[in-house]
């Protein structure tokens, strides 16, 4: 397993006005081996980034010695492939096609996507579940041939979107496609927010897990109903059992920490916690 950090964990996240060179330097400075880039419709890396620009960025990456083989995008939060608006759905598919092409031009092997929204605290969309499934399937049927041509894994993240809250449903949905480029980007901390046990998800999803993201979550089950994301190791994720489960399925790709919100010590704290939890050296 490879110790990594998400571009979202840097100051200002995707709106970061610093260069990718700066992010690469900080990745090394704080003891991470890998960096996961972020792509959106605005910012340093966008769906309009040219192939020539990508090649320059890849040369910078290679010169840095930092491992970069994945990108993440949250385009679906604002422009969802499951939207009730057909024009928005078409735009979402086009933007994700462009994101895949940028990933391919950068030499990345995985793209994290949010698989649309049924209902979420961070989106105004409310979509009937069966319609969301049909619309996502349509979107993936457009995207997977591109992913195959580019040799980029299209990885659906489990997020707070009212969608795929069962590992069995998610497993069977992935298996309903013939493409081996469709997989899962398992976010460990997100599972705790809807009362799930990460080791069981890992056992059930197994090799369908293409990439792993980590954060921690603290839930206080009392009359206040309070909860919060927190430092790695300070929450309710059963880390030993989770890491053991990853080892059982022989997961060897990146472990990307996505830690928000930024503060001036979050990278150093996160790096130290990952070393302790995963025995990174």
GROMACS .gro file of C-alpha atoms in nm:
model
  281
    1UNK     CA    1   0.000   0.000   0.000
    2UNK     CA    2   0.117   0.350  -0.088
    3UNK     CA    3   0.079   0.647   0.147
    4UNK     CA    4  -0.087   0.943  -0.023
    5UNK     CA    5  -0.265   1.273   0.025
    6UNK     CA    6  -0.550   1.436  -0.166
    7UNK     CA    7  -0.508   1.774  -0.335
    8UNK     CA    8  -0.828   1.872  -0.152
    9UNK     CA    9  -0.635   1.858   0.174
   10UNK     CA   10  -0.415   2.151   0.077
   11UNK     CA   11  -0.501   2.509   0.162
   12UNK     CA   12  -0.812   2.620  -0.034
   13UNK     CA   13  -0.849   2.277  -0.193
   14UNK     CA   14  -0.934   2.288  -0.563
   15UNK     CA   15  -0.939   2.667  -0.547
   16UNK     CA   16  -0.572   2.653  -0.447
   17UNK     CA   17  -0.387   2.923  -0.637
   18UNK     CA   18  -0.052   2.759  -0.569
   19UNK     CA   19   0.110   2.555  -0.841
   20UNK     CA   20   0.109   2.180  -0.873
   21UNK     CA   21   0.484   2.209  -0.810
   22UNK     CA   22   0.404   2.346  -0.464
   23UNK     CA   23   0.162   2.063  -0.391
   24UNK     CA   24   0.422   1.808  -0.499
   25UNK     CA   25   0.684   1.972  -0.278
   26UNK     CA   26   0.452   1.973   0.024
   27UNK     CA   27   0.360   1.610  -0.043
   28UNK     CA   28   0.726   1.516  -0.009
   29UNK     CA   29   0.793   1.756   0.277
   30UNK     CA   30   0.524   1.601   0.496
   31UNK     CA   31   0.625   1.242   0.424
   32UNK     CA   32   0.364   1.128   0.171
   33UNK     CA   33   0.470   0.913  -0.123
   34UNK     CA   34   0.169   0.988  -0.346
   35UNK     CA   35  -0.049   1.283  -0.442
   36UNK     CA   36  -0.401   1.255  -0.580
   37UNK     CA   37  -0.483   1.543  -0.811
   38UNK     CA   38  -0.823   1.709  -0.829
   39UNK     CA   39  -1.006   1.821  -1.143
   40UNK     CA   40  -1.306   2.047  -1.181
   41UNK     CA   41  -1.449   2.303  -1.420
   42UNK     CA   42  -1.232   2.573  -1.261
   43UNK     CA   43  -0.894   2.583  -1.090
   44UNK     CA   44  -0.545   2.472  -1.183
   45UNK     CA   45  -0.651   2.142  -1.342
   46UNK     CA   46  -0.979   2.158  -1.537
   47UNK     CA   47  -1.180   1.962  -1.789
   48UNK     CA   48  -1.037   2.200  -2.050
   49UNK     CA   49  -0.670   2.138  -1.968
   50UNK     CA   50  -0.497   2.060  -2.296
   51UNK     CA   51  -0.290   1.754  -2.376
   52UNK     CA   52   0.020   1.973  -2.410
   53UNK     CA   53  -0.039   2.116  -2.063
   54UNK     CA   54  -0.092   1.765  -1.926
   55UNK     CA   55   0.238   1.647  -2.070
   56UNK     CA   56   0.419   1.937  -1.905
   57UNK     CA   57   0.250   1.858  -1.573
   58UNK     CA   58   0.344   1.490  -1.605
   59UNK     CA   59   0.707   1.585  -1.663
   60UNK     CA   60   0.695   1.799  -1.349
   61UNK     CA   61   0.546   1.506  -1.158
   62UNK     CA   62   0.808   1.264  -1.285
   63UNK     CA   63   1.086   1.508  -1.195
   64UNK     CA   64   0.948   1.538  -0.839
   65UNK     CA   65   0.962   1.167  -0.762
   66UNK     CA   66   0.607   1.177  -0.621
   67UNK     CA   67   0.374   0.895  -0.726
   68UNK     CA   68   0.066   1.032  -0.904
   69UNK     CA   69  -0.168   0.784  -1.071
   70UNK     CA   70  -0.517   0.903  -0.975
   71UNK     CA   71  -0.744   1.205  -0.991
   72UNK     CA   72  -1.064   1.292  -0.812
   73UNK     CA   73  -1.361   1.497  -0.923
   74UNK     CA   74  -1.674   1.619  -0.747
   75UNK     CA   75  -1.837   1.751  -1.065
   76UNK     CA   76  -2.148   1.543  -0.992
   77UNK     CA   77  -2.234   1.744  -0.681
   78UNK     CA   78  -2.331   2.043  -0.896
   79UNK     CA   79  -2.380   1.882  -1.237
   80UNK     CA   80  -2.515   1.536  -1.167
   81UNK     CA   81  -2.547   1.249  -1.415
   82UNK     CA   82  -2.867   1.149  -1.233
   83UNK     CA   83  -3.032   1.493  -1.241
   84UNK     CA   84  -3.399   1.529  -1.329
   85UNK     CA   85  -3.289   1.780  -1.592
   86UNK     CA   86  -3.184   1.609  -1.915
   87UNK     CA   87  -2.959   1.898  -2.019
   88UNK     CA   88  -2.769   1.875  -1.690
   89UNK     CA   89  -2.728   1.498  -1.734
   90UNK     CA   90  -2.584   1.545  -2.082
   91UNK     CA   91  -2.348   1.815  -1.957
   92UNK     CA   92  -2.237   1.590  -1.671
   93UNK     CA   93  -2.152   1.308  -1.910
   94UNK     CA   94  -1.956   1.546  -2.134
   95UNK     CA   95  -1.761   1.689  -1.840
   96UNK     CA   96  -1.677   1.343  -1.709
   97UNK     CA   97  -1.566   1.239  -2.058
   98UNK     CA   98  -1.333   1.538  -2.061
   99UNK     CA   99  -1.207   1.455  -1.711
  100UNK     CA  100  -1.127   1.101  -1.824
  101UNK     CA  101  -0.931   1.238  -2.120
  102UNK     CA  102  -0.733   1.469  -1.895
  103UNK     CA  103  -0.659   1.176  -1.664
  104UNK     CA  104  -0.538   0.974  -1.962
  105UNK     CA  105  -0.324   1.261  -2.091
  106UNK     CA  106  -0.168   1.292  -1.745
  107UNK     CA  107  -0.085   0.922  -1.734
  108UNK     CA  108  -0.323   0.861  -1.443
  109UNK     CA  109  -0.478   0.516  -1.408
  110UNK     CA  110  -0.787   0.600  -1.199
  111UNK     CA  111  -1.054   0.868  -1.183
  112UNK     CA  112  -1.272   0.905  -0.874
  113UNK     CA  113  -1.630   1.004  -0.956
  114UNK     CA  114  -1.938   1.074  -0.746
  115UNK     CA  115  -2.209   0.849  -0.899
  116UNK     CA  116  -2.486   1.108  -0.891
  117UNK     CA  117  -2.729   1.209  -0.621
  118UNK     CA  118  -3.057   1.072  -0.485
  119UNK     CA  119  -3.064   1.302  -0.182
  120UNK     CA  120  -2.775   1.465  -0.001
  121UNK     CA  121  -2.697   1.734   0.257
  122UNK     CA  122  -2.458   1.891   0.007
  123UNK     CA  123  -2.684   1.900  -0.299
  124UNK     CA  124  -3.029   2.038  -0.371
  125UNK     CA  125  -3.115   1.745  -0.601
  126UNK     CA  126  -3.384   1.496  -0.500
  127UNK     CA  127  -3.417   1.210  -0.748
  128UNK     CA  128  -3.626   0.894  -0.730
  129UNK     CA  129  -3.396   0.600  -0.667
  130UNK     CA  130  -3.490   0.384  -0.966
  131UNK     CA  131  -3.453   0.679  -1.202
  132UNK     CA  132  -3.113   0.761  -1.056
  133UNK     CA  133  -3.000   0.402  -1.119
  134UNK     CA  134  -3.118   0.407  -1.480
  135UNK     CA  135  -2.954   0.745  -1.544
  136UNK     CA  136  -2.625   0.639  -1.387
  137UNK     CA  137  -2.624   0.325  -1.599
  138UNK     CA  138  -2.676   0.537  -1.909
  139UNK     CA  139  -2.391   0.768  -1.809
  140UNK     CA  140  -2.154   0.477  -1.745
  141UNK     CA  141  -2.244   0.320  -2.079
  142UNK     CA  142  -2.118   0.643  -2.239
  143UNK     CA  143  -1.809   0.672  -2.020
  144UNK     CA  144  -1.677   0.317  -1.997
  145UNK     CA  145  -1.573   0.282  -2.364
  146UNK     CA  146  -1.362   0.597  -2.319
  147UNK     CA  147  -1.214   0.462  -1.995
  148UNK     CA  148  -1.125   0.140  -2.175
  149UNK     CA  149  -0.961   0.322  -2.465
  150UNK     CA  150  -0.757   0.534  -2.223
  151UNK     CA  151  -0.683   0.248  -1.980
  152UNK     CA  152  -0.823   0.451  -1.688
  153UNK     CA  153  -1.026   0.291  -1.410
  154UNK     CA  154  -1.357   0.469  -1.350
  155UNK     CA  155  -1.404   0.446  -0.974
  156UNK     CA  156  -1.734   0.525  -0.804
  157UNK     CA  157  -1.693   0.665  -0.454
  158UNK     CA  158  -1.931   0.583  -0.170
  159UNK     CA  159  -2.044   0.925  -0.053
  160UNK     CA  160  -2.331   1.092   0.132
  161UNK     CA  161  -2.557   1.099  -0.174
  162UNK     CA  162  -2.846   0.874  -0.067
  163UNK     CA  163  -2.720   0.616  -0.314
  164UNK     CA  164  -2.556   0.271  -0.283
  165UNK     CA  165  -2.566   0.248   0.096
  166UNK     CA  166  -2.549  -0.132   0.073
  167UNK     CA  167  -2.226  -0.308  -0.028
  168UNK     CA  168  -2.431  -0.588  -0.184
  169UNK     CA  169  -2.621  -0.349  -0.409
  170UNK     CA  170  -2.298  -0.173  -0.505
  171UNK     CA  171  -2.122  -0.503  -0.573
  172UNK     CA  172  -2.406  -0.631  -0.793
  173UNK     CA  173  -2.431  -0.301  -0.981
  174UNK     CA  174  -2.061  -0.311  -1.071
  175UNK     CA  175  -2.091  -0.677  -1.171
  176UNK     CA  176  -2.380  -0.594  -1.407
  177UNK     CA  177  -2.127  -0.430  -1.642
  178UNK     CA  178  -1.883  -0.628  -1.854
  179UNK     CA  179  -1.605  -0.368  -1.839
  180UNK     CA  180  -1.322  -0.432  -1.596
  181UNK     CA  181  -1.258  -0.057  -1.592
  182UNK     CA  182  -1.554   0.005  -1.363
  183UNK     CA  183  -1.469  -0.019  -0.995
  184UNK     CA  184  -1.513   0.130  -0.652
  185UNK     CA  185  -1.322   0.405  -0.478
  186UNK     CA  186  -1.385   0.305  -0.118
  187UNK     CA  187  -1.394   0.594   0.128
  188UNK     CA  188  -1.350   0.438   0.471
  189UNK     CA  189  -1.462   0.733   0.683
  190UNK     CA  190  -1.776   0.800   0.481
  191UNK     CA  191  -1.908   0.456   0.575
  192UNK     CA  192  -1.921   0.541   0.944
  193UNK     CA  193  -2.156   0.829   0.870
  194UNK     CA  194  -2.429   0.587   0.766
  195UNK     CA  195  -2.365   0.323   1.030
  196UNK     CA  196  -2.164   0.076   0.824
  197UNK     CA  197  -1.871  -0.148   0.918
  198UNK     CA  198  -1.578  -0.095   0.678
  199UNK     CA  199  -1.419  -0.444   0.708
  200UNK     CA  200  -1.743  -0.605   0.589
  201UNK     CA  201  -1.759  -0.375   0.287
  202UNK     CA  202  -1.401  -0.466   0.201
  203UNK     CA  203  -1.478  -0.838   0.228
  204UNK     CA  204  -1.789  -0.810   0.011
  205UNK     CA  205  -1.648  -0.574  -0.253
  206UNK     CA  206  -1.305  -0.738  -0.267
  207UNK     CA  207  -1.121  -0.688  -0.596
  208UNK     CA  208  -1.384  -0.441  -0.717
  209UNK     CA  209  -1.211  -0.190  -0.488
  210UNK     CA  210  -0.973  -0.009  -0.720
  211UNK     CA  211  -0.863   0.268  -0.482
  212UNK     CA  212  -0.902   0.358  -0.113
  213UNK     CA  213  -0.950   0.692   0.057
  214UNK     CA  214  -0.929   0.751   0.432
  215UNK     CA  215  -1.070   0.996   0.681
  216UNK     CA  216  -1.214   0.942   1.027
  217UNK     CA  217  -1.556   1.013   1.170
  218UNK     CA  218  -1.680   1.053   1.527
  219UNK     CA  219  -2.043   0.987   1.603
  220UNK     CA  220  -2.190   1.064   1.944
  221UNK     CA  221  -2.514   0.873   1.976
  222UNK     CA  222  -2.694   1.081   2.232
  223UNK     CA  223  -2.982   1.328   2.245
  224UNK     CA  224  -2.776   1.596   2.074
  225UNK     CA  225  -2.706   1.373   1.774
  226UNK     CA  226  -2.370   1.538   1.727
  227UNK     CA  227  -2.108   1.407   1.486
  228UNK     CA  228  -1.800   1.527   1.305
  229UNK     CA  229  -1.511   1.425   1.088
  230UNK     CA  230  -1.190   1.420   1.288
  231UNK     CA  231  -0.822   1.332   1.282
  232UNK     CA  232  -0.728   0.981   1.172
  233UNK     CA  233  -0.736   0.750   1.472
  234UNK     CA  234  -0.953   0.983   1.680
  235UNK     CA  235  -1.289   0.859   1.552
  236UNK     CA  236  -1.495   0.543   1.522
  237UNK     CA  237  -1.327   0.371   1.226
  238UNK     CA  238  -1.205   0.024   1.339
  239UNK     CA  239  -0.864   0.076   1.189
  240UNK     CA  240  -0.694  -0.251   1.278
  241UNK     CA  241  -0.979  -0.463   1.144
  242UNK     CA  242  -1.010  -0.241   0.834
  243UNK     CA  243  -0.640  -0.260   0.750
  244UNK     CA  244  -0.639  -0.635   0.812
  245UNK     CA  245  -0.930  -0.670   0.568
  246UNK     CA  246  -0.740  -0.472   0.303
  247UNK     CA  247  -0.445  -0.704   0.348
  248UNK     CA  248  -0.667  -1.012   0.311
  249UNK     CA  249  -0.792  -0.893  -0.031
  250UNK     CA  250  -0.430  -0.808  -0.120
  251UNK     CA  251  -0.498  -0.441  -0.179
  252UNK     CA  252  -0.170  -0.279  -0.285
  253UNK     CA  253  -0.264   0.056  -0.439
  254UNK     CA  254  -0.274   0.402  -0.286
  255UNK     CA  255  -0.424   0.494   0.049
  256UNK     CA  256  -0.524   0.857  -0.006
  257UNK     CA  257  -0.602   1.071   0.298
  258UNK     CA  258  -0.872   1.330   0.229
  259UNK     CA  259  -0.865   1.554   0.535
  260UNK     CA  260  -1.082   1.864   0.563
  261UNK     CA  261  -1.093   2.143   0.656
  262UNK     CA  262  -0.735   2.259   0.607
  263UNK     CA  263  -0.528   2.401   0.888
  264UNK     CA  264  -0.157   2.462   0.906
  265UNK     CA  265  -0.081   2.137   1.090
  266UNK     CA  266  -0.324   1.897   0.922
  267UNK     CA  267  -0.070   1.752   0.678
  268UNK     CA  268   0.185   1.677   0.948
  269UNK     CA  269  -0.081   1.529   1.180
  270UNK     CA  270  -0.225   1.316   0.905
  271UNK     CA  271   0.114   1.188   0.793
  272UNK     CA  272   0.208   1.086   1.147
  273UNK     CA  273  -0.130   0.914   1.200
  274UNK     CA  274  -0.099   0.717   0.878
  275UNK     CA  275   0.248   0.601   0.976
  276UNK     CA  276   0.112   0.475   1.305
  277UNK     CA  277  -0.205   0.315   1.171
  278UNK     CA  278  -0.064   0.154   0.857
  279UNK     CA  279   0.295   0.107   0.975
  280UNK     CA  280   0.421   0.313   0.683
  281UNK     CA  281   0.797   0.368   0.698
   0.00000   0.00000   0.00000
